[in-house]
Amino acid sequence: MGWKLEYDGKKYKNVVEMGKNIPLLTSVLVQWTDDADWIAANAAANCYDTNITYGGKLAEKIVLHCVESGHNTVYEHNLFTFFKKVPIFVARQDLRARHASFDERSLRYCRADNESLTYYLPDYLSETVIERTDDKKKQQFLKDMREEWIELHERTIRFYSKYTDEELNEIWNEFDLNGERVRETVRATLPLGINTMYMDSRNAASWIHHSAKRLCLRAQKEIRLIAYQQIKQLKEVAPIIFGGVNRPCMMSKGCTEARKCGVTSLEETGRWEVKFYEKIMKPKLYDKK
Ligand SMILES: Cc1cc2nc3c(=O)[nH]c(=O)nc-3n(C[C@H](O)[C@H](O)[C@H](O)COP(=O)(O)OP(=O)(O)OC[C@H]3O[C@@H](n4cnc5c(N)ncnc54)[C@H](O)[C@@H]3O)c2cc1C
């Protein structure tokens, strides 16, 4: 197995240190099966006594064949682990894909008064986006919303930090209340936009399924950004297994969702998006003739 506790060129001693320093809405590949493509090729080769060689074309071909045909077991013999720092509403969506092992930071045992509790602010409430708006009425509305958003989150974090402070342990004892019981309940006041951190391990088949679902344009933008980050890193360590992972419409040559995204559609071969095809591919094909 390979492993690395590194983000943006900076190495970390452990995930606790890493979690404090990486930005919210980040997923970092921290462990992976080395040569997962080769292991998958061997799993397939064993079935038919295929004589493959490391790095050879035949090895690549049989893995591609298995991925395209959905012969999952061949690429289930490997493991990829991400360490994530995301808002709770993103984690809730992420944890829905069930073939995984998770371990999440506990707000029952971990302290929040050391600035470890950060919260999410959507892109349309960033100062840069608001300042760029020409419409004065819209600008003021978004400014007010931003202010309320920040105030709301900071107030709940202050409330949580105040009542989970270890210095209160004596008071809880005096009142015949259990400090741990108070801490585990006070976290109920925190909004869904605060961060959570967890390790998420899956085999390649599970990552392919989960990634395709969340790369779909019908998925919420924030979980889609996480899926993009993950698949990019997975393609680096296992380019053959993950090379073809894309939005589900691109992978199955057409949208399978009952409610379409309305943002994109594929031309009739199912290989290209209409806009891309009309602008880039069709003129090129035409030139050739
Ligand atoms: C765009 C989008 C919108 C969504 N909106 C909502 C929503 O509004 N509300 C909501 O609740 N969820 C929503 N979800 C979550 C969605 O319903 C699934 O729960 C989630 O995507 C996990 O899919 P899955 O079960 O295929 O994946 P996994 O849990 O990873 O399972 C993979 C596959 O394993 C098999 N499998 C797993 N467990 C079982 C089992 N118990 N029995 C039989 N087969 C099993 C199935 O074939 C499954 O497809 C949304 C997902 C997306 C991508």
Tab-separated table of C-alpha atoms and ligand atoms in Angstrom:
chain	number	residue	atom	x	y	z
A	1	MET	CA	0.000	0.000	0.000
A	2	GLY	CA	1.074	3.569	-0.605
A	3	TRP	CA	0.211	6.390	1.785
A	4	LYS	CA	0.848	10.118	2.037
A	5	LEU	CA	-0.362	12.789	4.456
A	6	GLU	CA	0.152	15.704	2.126
A	7	TYR	CA	-1.971	18.534	0.781
A	8	ASP	CA	-0.986	21.406	-1.499
A	9	GLY	CA	2.706	20.482	-1.270
A	10	LYS	CA	2.689	20.452	2.546
A	11	LYS	CA	3.337	17.285	4.551
A	12	TYR	CA	1.561	16.615	7.838
A	13	LYS	CA	2.548	14.568	10.881
A	14	ASN	CA	-0.923	13.039	11.209
A	15	VAL	CA	-4.510	13.576	10.046
A	16	VAL	CA	-5.358	15.689	13.100
A	17	GLU	CA	-2.789	18.256	12.037
A	18	MET	CA	-3.873	17.900	8.433
A	19	GLY	CA	-7.541	18.405	9.348
A	20	LYS	CA	-6.755	21.676	11.112
A	21	ASN	CA	-4.944	23.080	8.099
A	22	ILE	CA	-6.754	21.959	4.956
A	23	PRO	CA	-9.629	24.108	3.674
A	24	LEU	CA	-13.258	23.135	4.118
A	25	LEU	CA	-14.621	21.122	1.169
A	26	THR	CA	-11.444	19.138	0.599
A	27	SER	CA	-10.830	15.430	0.072
A	28	VAL	CA	-7.267	14.096	0.125
A	29	LEU	CA	-6.186	10.633	-1.005
A	30	VAL	CA	-4.105	9.369	1.938
A	31	GLN	CA	-3.793	5.646	1.150
A	32	TRP	CA	-4.012	3.524	-1.975
A	33	THR	CA	-3.170	0.071	-3.310
A	34	ASP	CA	0.076	0.381	-5.241
A	35	ASP	CA	-0.227	-0.835	-8.818
A	36	ALA	CA	-3.977	-1.406	-8.475
A	37	ASP	CA	-4.274	-1.658	-12.279
A	38	TRP	CA	-1.731	-4.510	-12.275
A	39	ILE	CA	-3.431	-6.321	-9.372
A	40	ALA	CA	-6.757	-6.083	-11.233
A	41	ALA	CA	-5.105	-7.387	-14.421
A	42	ASN	CA	-3.814	-10.390	-12.456
A	43	ALA	CA	-7.222	-11.088	-10.913
A	44	ALA	CA	-8.653	-11.223	-14.434
A	45	ALA	CA	-5.699	-13.110	-15.949
A	46	ASN	CA	-6.053	-15.858	-13.370
A	47	CYS	CA	-9.564	-16.631	-14.642
A	48	TYR	CA	-8.367	-17.644	-18.130
A	49	ASP	CA	-4.645	-18.406	-17.669
A	50	THR	CA	-3.859	-15.240	-19.648
A	51	ASN	CA	-0.112	-14.649	-19.988
A	52	ILE	CA	0.239	-10.961	-19.099
A	53	THR	CA	3.341	-8.879	-18.391
A	54	TYR	CA	3.719	-5.857	-16.129
A	55	GLY	CA	3.004	-2.681	-18.101
A	56	GLY	CA	2.012	-4.692	-21.168
A	57	LYS	CA	-0.865	-3.862	-23.531
A	58	LEU	CA	-2.688	-7.119	-22.829
A	59	ALA	CA	-2.781	-6.391	-19.096
A	60	GLU	CA	-4.263	-2.959	-19.817
A	61	LYS	CA	-6.767	-4.428	-22.274
A	62	ILE	CA	-8.217	-7.003	-19.899
A	63	VAL	CA	-8.673	-4.421	-17.129
A	64	LEU	CA	-10.429	-2.069	-19.526
A	65	HIS	CA	-12.622	-4.895	-20.722
A	66	CYS	CA	-13.622	-5.756	-17.134
A	67	VAL	CA	-14.329	-2.124	-16.212
A	68	GLU	CA	-16.412	-1.550	-19.340
A	69	SER	CA	-18.331	-4.787	-18.811
A	70	GLY	CA	-18.837	-4.141	-15.098
A	71	HIS	CA	-16.931	-7.240	-13.983
A	72	ASN	CA	-16.507	-5.558	-10.611
A	73	THR	CA	-14.774	-8.298	-8.641
A	74	VAL	CA	-11.593	-7.891	-10.680
A	75	TYR	CA	-11.060	-4.362	-9.337
A	76	GLU	CA	-12.490	-4.996	-5.897
A	77	HIS	CA	-9.101	-6.354	-4.728
A	78	ASN	CA	-7.797	-2.923	-3.842
A	79	LEU	CA	-8.405	-0.075	-1.437
A	80	PHE	CA	-8.366	3.713	-1.643
A	81	THR	CA	-8.750	5.945	1.420
A	82	PHE	CA	-9.622	9.640	1.492
A	83	PHE	CA	-9.415	12.025	4.417
A	84	LYS	CA	-12.154	14.638	4.102
A	85	LYS	CA	-13.086	17.944	5.643
A	86	VAL	CA	-16.565	18.872	4.478
A	87	PRO	CA	-19.726	20.533	5.817
A	88	ILE	CA	-22.085	18.072	7.516
A	89	PHE	CA	-24.681	18.443	4.729
A	90	VAL	CA	-22.076	17.181	2.238
A	91	ALA	CA	-21.006	14.326	4.529
A	92	ARG	CA	-24.622	13.186	4.833
A	93	GLN	CA	-24.833	12.771	1.063
A	94	ASP	CA	-21.386	11.194	0.877
A	95	LEU	CA	-22.168	8.574	3.532
A	96	ARG	CA	-25.215	7.374	1.603
A	97	ALA	CA	-23.049	5.260	-0.704
A	98	ARG	CA	-22.817	2.250	1.584
A	99	HIS	CA	-19.921	0.075	0.466
A	100	ALA	CA	-17.343	1.878	2.571
A	101	SER	CA	-15.615	2.093	5.943
A	102	PHE	CA	-15.844	5.411	7.788
A	103	ASP	CA	-14.338	6.958	10.898
A	104	GLU	CA	-15.534	10.437	11.807
A	105	ARG	CA	-14.218	13.059	14.236
A	106	SER	CA	-16.388	13.070	17.337
A	107	LEU	CA	-17.884	16.270	18.662
A	108	ARG	CA	-18.534	14.419	21.881
A	109	TYR	CA	-14.822	14.021	22.639
A	110	CYS	CA	-13.075	16.681	20.544
A	111	ARG	CA	-12.942	20.285	21.646
A	112	ALA	CA	-14.354	23.042	19.517
A	113	ASP	CA	-12.904	26.051	21.286
A	114	ASN	CA	-9.569	25.876	19.443
A	115	GLU	CA	-11.017	27.218	16.185
A	116	SER	CA	-11.409	23.691	14.811
A	117	LEU	CA	-15.087	24.363	14.103
A	118	THR	CA	-15.342	26.214	10.830
A	119	TYR	CA	-18.453	26.629	8.722
A	120	TYR	CA	-19.432	26.783	5.095
A	121	LEU	CA	-20.236	29.950	3.193
A	122	PRO	CA	-21.669	29.433	-0.307
A	123	ASP	CA	-19.917	30.958	-3.324
A	124	TYR	CA	-22.721	33.459	-4.039
A	125	LEU	CA	-22.154	34.953	-0.552
A	126	SER	CA	-18.419	35.500	-1.007
A	127	GLU	CA	-17.360	39.144	-0.760
A	128	THR	CA	-15.833	39.064	-4.254
A	129	VAL	CA	-19.043	37.799	-5.872
A	130	ILE	CA	-21.181	40.345	-3.990
A	131	GLU	CA	-18.869	43.234	-4.862
A	132	ARG	CA	-18.982	42.248	-8.540
A	133	THR	CA	-22.785	42.600	-8.643
A	134	ASP	CA	-23.929	45.722	-10.487
A	135	ASP	CA	-27.525	45.488	-9.274
A	136	LYS	CA	-27.529	47.555	-6.043
A	137	LYS	CA	-30.720	46.001	-4.662
A	138	LYS	CA	-29.356	42.490	-5.190
A	139	GLN	CA	-26.007	43.494	-3.733
A	140	GLN	CA	-27.576	44.835	-0.518
A	141	PHE	CA	-29.810	41.765	-0.198
A	142	LEU	CA	-26.832	39.403	-0.483
A	143	LYS	CA	-24.754	41.538	1.902
A	144	ASP	CA	-27.491	41.292	4.543
A	145	MET	CA	-27.859	37.570	3.967
A	146	ARG	CA	-24.098	37.080	4.300
A	147	GLU	CA	-24.051	39.019	7.554
A	148	GLU	CA	-26.945	37.010	9.001
A	149	TRP	CA	-25.363	33.741	7.827
A	150	ILE	CA	-22.071	34.532	9.555
A	151	GLU	CA	-23.749	35.809	12.717
A	152	LEU	CA	-25.941	32.704	12.974
A	153	HIS	CA	-23.014	30.284	12.638
A	154	GLU	CA	-20.695	32.163	14.950
A	155	ARG	CA	-23.380	32.462	17.602
A	156	THR	CA	-24.043	28.698	17.629
A	157	ILE	CA	-20.324	27.911	17.672
A	158	ARG	CA	-19.893	30.316	20.626
A	159	PHE	CA	-22.829	28.642	22.416
A	160	TYR	CA	-21.390	25.165	21.777
A	161	SER	CA	-17.879	26.175	22.881
A	162	LYS	CA	-19.188	27.845	26.034
A	163	TYR	CA	-21.186	24.857	27.278
A	164	THR	CA	-18.645	22.207	26.285
A	165	ASP	CA	-15.761	23.950	28.045
A	166	GLU	CA	-13.930	21.580	30.393
A	167	GLU	CA	-13.845	24.282	33.029
A	168	LEU	CA	-17.570	23.708	33.449
A	169	ASN	CA	-16.987	20.119	34.575
A	170	GLU	CA	-17.016	21.184	38.231
A	171	ILE	CA	-20.292	23.031	37.761
A	172	TRP	CA	-21.904	20.013	36.092
A	173	ASN	CA	-20.743	17.911	39.048
A	174	GLU	CA	-22.123	20.458	41.483
A	175	PHE	CA	-25.473	20.360	39.653
A	176	ASP	CA	-25.323	16.553	39.566
A	177	LEU	CA	-25.110	16.610	35.753
A	178	ASN	CA	-22.665	14.595	33.658
A	179	GLY	CA	-20.284	16.766	31.581
A	180	GLU	CA	-20.008	14.187	28.810
A	181	ARG	CA	-23.810	13.945	28.627
A	182	VAL	CA	-24.017	17.718	28.240
A	183	ARG	CA	-21.322	17.742	25.528
A	184	GLU	CA	-22.961	14.997	23.499
A	185	THR	CA	-26.294	16.870	23.504
A	186	VAL	CA	-25.037	20.447	23.015
A	187	ARG	CA	-23.682	19.439	19.585
A	188	ALA	CA	-27.346	19.202	18.515
A	189	THR	CA	-27.397	23.004	18.290
A	190	LEU	CA	-24.742	23.145	15.558
A	191	PRO	CA	-25.874	23.893	11.978
A	192	LEU	CA	-25.429	21.510	9.033
A	193	GLY	CA	-22.857	23.876	7.512
A	194	ILE	CA	-20.157	23.256	10.147
A	195	ASN	CA	-17.259	21.031	9.209
A	196	THR	CA	-16.815	17.369	9.933
A	197	MET	CA	-13.762	15.238	9.191
A	198	TYR	CA	-13.599	11.565	8.366
A	199	MET	CA	-11.655	8.788	6.684
A	200	ASP	CA	-13.530	7.067	3.874
A	201	SER	CA	-12.136	3.782	2.478
A	202	ARG	CA	-13.601	1.879	-0.466
A	203	ASN	CA	-12.521	-0.516	-3.141
A	204	ALA	CA	-12.362	0.642	-6.774
A	205	ALA	CA	-15.806	-0.711	-7.691
A	206	SER	CA	-17.391	1.299	-4.913
A	207	TRP	CA	-15.441	4.456	-5.838
A	208	ILE	CA	-16.513	4.126	-9.486
A	209	HIS	CA	-20.184	3.747	-8.554
A	210	HIS	CA	-20.140	6.560	-5.991
A	211	SER	CA	-18.116	8.945	-8.173
A	212	ALA	CA	-20.335	8.535	-11.220
A	213	LYS	CA	-23.473	9.193	-9.140
A	214	ARG	CA	-22.070	12.352	-7.610
A	215	LEU	CA	-20.449	13.679	-10.796
A	216	CYS	CA	-23.955	13.859	-12.263
A	217	LEU	CA	-25.047	17.453	-12.832
A	218	ARG	CA	-28.202	16.671	-10.825
A	219	ALA	CA	-25.996	16.205	-7.726
A	220	GLN	CA	-25.484	19.204	-5.435
A	221	LYS	CA	-22.554	21.387	-6.497
A	222	GLU	CA	-20.610	20.883	-3.245
A	223	ILE	CA	-20.675	17.048	-3.320
A	224	ARG	CA	-19.875	17.219	-7.038
A	225	LEU	CA	-16.754	19.261	-6.238
A	226	ILE	CA	-15.695	16.559	-3.772
A	227	ALA	CA	-16.319	13.849	-6.390
A	228	TYR	CA	-14.186	15.800	-8.924
A	229	GLN	CA	-11.310	16.113	-6.444
A	230	GLN	CA	-11.455	12.405	-5.646
A	231	ILE	CA	-11.666	11.037	-9.159
A	232	LYS	CA	-8.760	13.264	-10.250
A	233	GLN	CA	-6.547	11.740	-7.524
A	234	LEU	CA	-7.792	8.201	-8.198
A	235	LYS	CA	-6.931	8.552	-11.894
A	236	GLU	CA	-3.360	9.414	-10.910
A	237	VAL	CA	-2.813	6.194	-8.923
A	238	ALA	CA	-4.902	3.785	-11.036
A	239	PRO	CA	-5.278	5.359	-14.506
A	240	ILE	CA	-6.692	2.269	-16.209
A	241	ILE	CA	-9.341	1.359	-13.647
A	242	PHE	CA	-10.540	4.947	-13.150
A	243	GLY	CA	-9.649	6.420	-16.565
A	244	GLY	CA	-13.184	6.177	-17.946
A	245	VAL	CA	-15.041	7.476	-14.898
A	246	ASN	CA	-17.132	10.463	-15.826
A	247	ARG	CA	-20.651	11.767	-15.428
A	248	PRO	CA	-23.125	8.849	-15.695
A	249	CYS	CA	-24.593	10.178	-18.967
A	250	MET	CA	-21.128	10.092	-20.553
A	251	MET	CA	-20.449	6.595	-19.187
A	252	SER	CA	-23.734	5.080	-20.314
A	253	LYS	CA	-24.040	7.163	-23.507
A	254	GLY	CA	-27.192	8.899	-22.392
A	255	CYS	CA	-28.942	10.201	-19.305
A	256	THR	CA	-30.663	7.619	-17.105
A	257	GLU	CA	-32.170	10.161	-14.693
A	258	ALA	CA	-35.952	10.593	-14.800
A	259	ARG	CA	-35.488	14.311	-14.087
A	260	LYS	CA	-32.821	15.668	-16.445
A	261	CYS	CA	-30.326	18.318	-15.380
A	262	GLY	CA	-31.355	20.558	-18.281
A	263	VAL	CA	-27.756	21.790	-18.473
A	264	THR	CA	-26.338	19.363	-20.977
A	265	SER	CA	-27.363	16.630	-23.408
A	266	LEU	CA	-25.446	14.270	-25.690
A	267	GLU	CA	-25.526	14.164	-29.489
A	268	GLU	CA	-26.967	11.009	-31.080
A	269	THR	CA	-23.864	8.780	-30.828
A	270	GLY	CA	-23.830	9.466	-27.070
A	271	ARG	CA	-20.106	10.253	-27.214
A	272	TRP	CA	-20.119	14.043	-27.131
A	273	GLU	CA	-22.055	16.807	-25.480
A	274	VAL	CA	-24.195	18.611	-28.065
A	275	LYS	CA	-22.558	22.028	-27.523
A	276	PHE	CA	-19.040	20.571	-27.729
A	277	TYR	CA	-19.975	18.443	-30.752
A	278	GLU	CA	-21.538	21.322	-32.684
A	279	LYS	CA	-18.657	23.684	-31.958
A	280	ILE	CA	-15.560	21.454	-32.038
A	281	MET	CA	-16.183	17.933	-33.368
A	282	LYS	CA	-18.652	18.468	-36.198
A	283	PRO	CA	-16.647	21.196	-37.995
A	284	LYS	CA	-13.518	19.013	-37.660
A	285	LEU	CA	-15.250	15.969	-39.141
A	286	TYR	CA	-16.644	18.162	-41.891
A	287	ASP	CA	-13.154	19.566	-42.688
A	288	LYS	CA	-11.812	16.042	-43.124
A	289	LYS	CA	-14.304	15.208	-45.849
B	1	LIG	C1	-28.360	13.365	-7.765
B	1	LIG	C2	-28.750	12.607	-6.537
B	1	LIG	C3	-29.850	13.010	-5.799
B	1	LIG	C4	-30.233	12.305	-4.637
B	1	LIG	N1	-31.316	12.723	-3.918
B	1	LIG	C5	-31.694	12.044	-2.812
B	1	LIG	C6	-32.822	12.457	-2.019
B	1	LIG	O1	-33.484	13.429	-2.335
B	1	LIG	N2	-33.142	11.749	-0.914
B	1	LIG	C7	-32.411	10.654	-0.543
B	1	LIG	O2	-32.742	10.019	0.480
B	1	LIG	N3	-31.354	10.235	-1.258
B	1	LIG	C8	-30.967	10.895	-2.367
B	1	LIG	N4	-29.879	10.471	-3.079
B	1	LIG	C9	-29.129	9.289	-2.629
B	1	LIG	C10	-29.476	8.052	-3.479
B	1	LIG	O3	-30.845	7.765	-3.358
B	1	LIG	C11	-28.643	6.837	-3.032
B	1	LIG	O4	-28.961	6.520	-1.698
B	1	LIG	C12	-27.162	7.073	-3.106
B	1	LIG	O5	-26.808	7.681	-4.333
B	1	LIG	C13	-26.428	5.761	-2.967
B	1	LIG	O6	-26.674	4.986	-4.135
B	1	LIG	P1	-26.546	3.438	-4.190
B	1	LIG	O7	-27.521	2.805	-3.236
B	1	LIG	O8	-26.627	3.014	-5.616
B	1	LIG	O9	-25.013	3.241	-3.706
B	1	LIG	P2	-24.343	2.239	-2.685
B	1	LIG	O10	-24.923	2.346	-1.332
B	1	LIG	O11	-22.884	2.503	-2.831
B	1	LIG	O12	-24.657	0.835	-3.259
B	1	LIG	C14	-24.089	0.407	-4.488
B	1	LIG	C15	-24.965	-0.669	-5.076
B	1	LIG	O13	-24.942	-1.790	-4.186
B	1	LIG	C16	-26.239	-2.403	-4.168
B	1	LIG	N5	-26.767	-2.337	-2.784
B	1	LIG	C17	-26.264	-1.638	-1.738
B	1	LIG	N6	-26.988	-1.851	-0.640
B	1	LIG	C18	-27.989	-2.689	-0.987
B	1	LIG	C19	-29.078	-3.263	-0.296
B	1	LIG	N7	-29.309	-3.017	0.989
B	1	LIG	N8	-29.900	-4.062	-0.965
B	1	LIG	C20	-29.707	-4.337	-2.269
B	1	LIG	N9	-28.706	-3.835	-3.003
B	1	LIG	C21	-27.852	-3.017	-2.376
B	1	LIG	C22	-27.109	-1.620	-5.142
B	1	LIG	O14	-27.016	-2.224	-6.401
B	1	LIG	C23	-26.440	-0.262	-5.208
B	1	LIG	O15	-26.691	0.461	-6.394
B	1	LIG	C24	-29.484	11.156	-4.232
B	1	LIG	C25	-28.379	10.759	-5.001
B	1	LIG	C26	-27.999	11.486	-6.125
B	1	LIG	C27	-26.787	11.014	-6.899
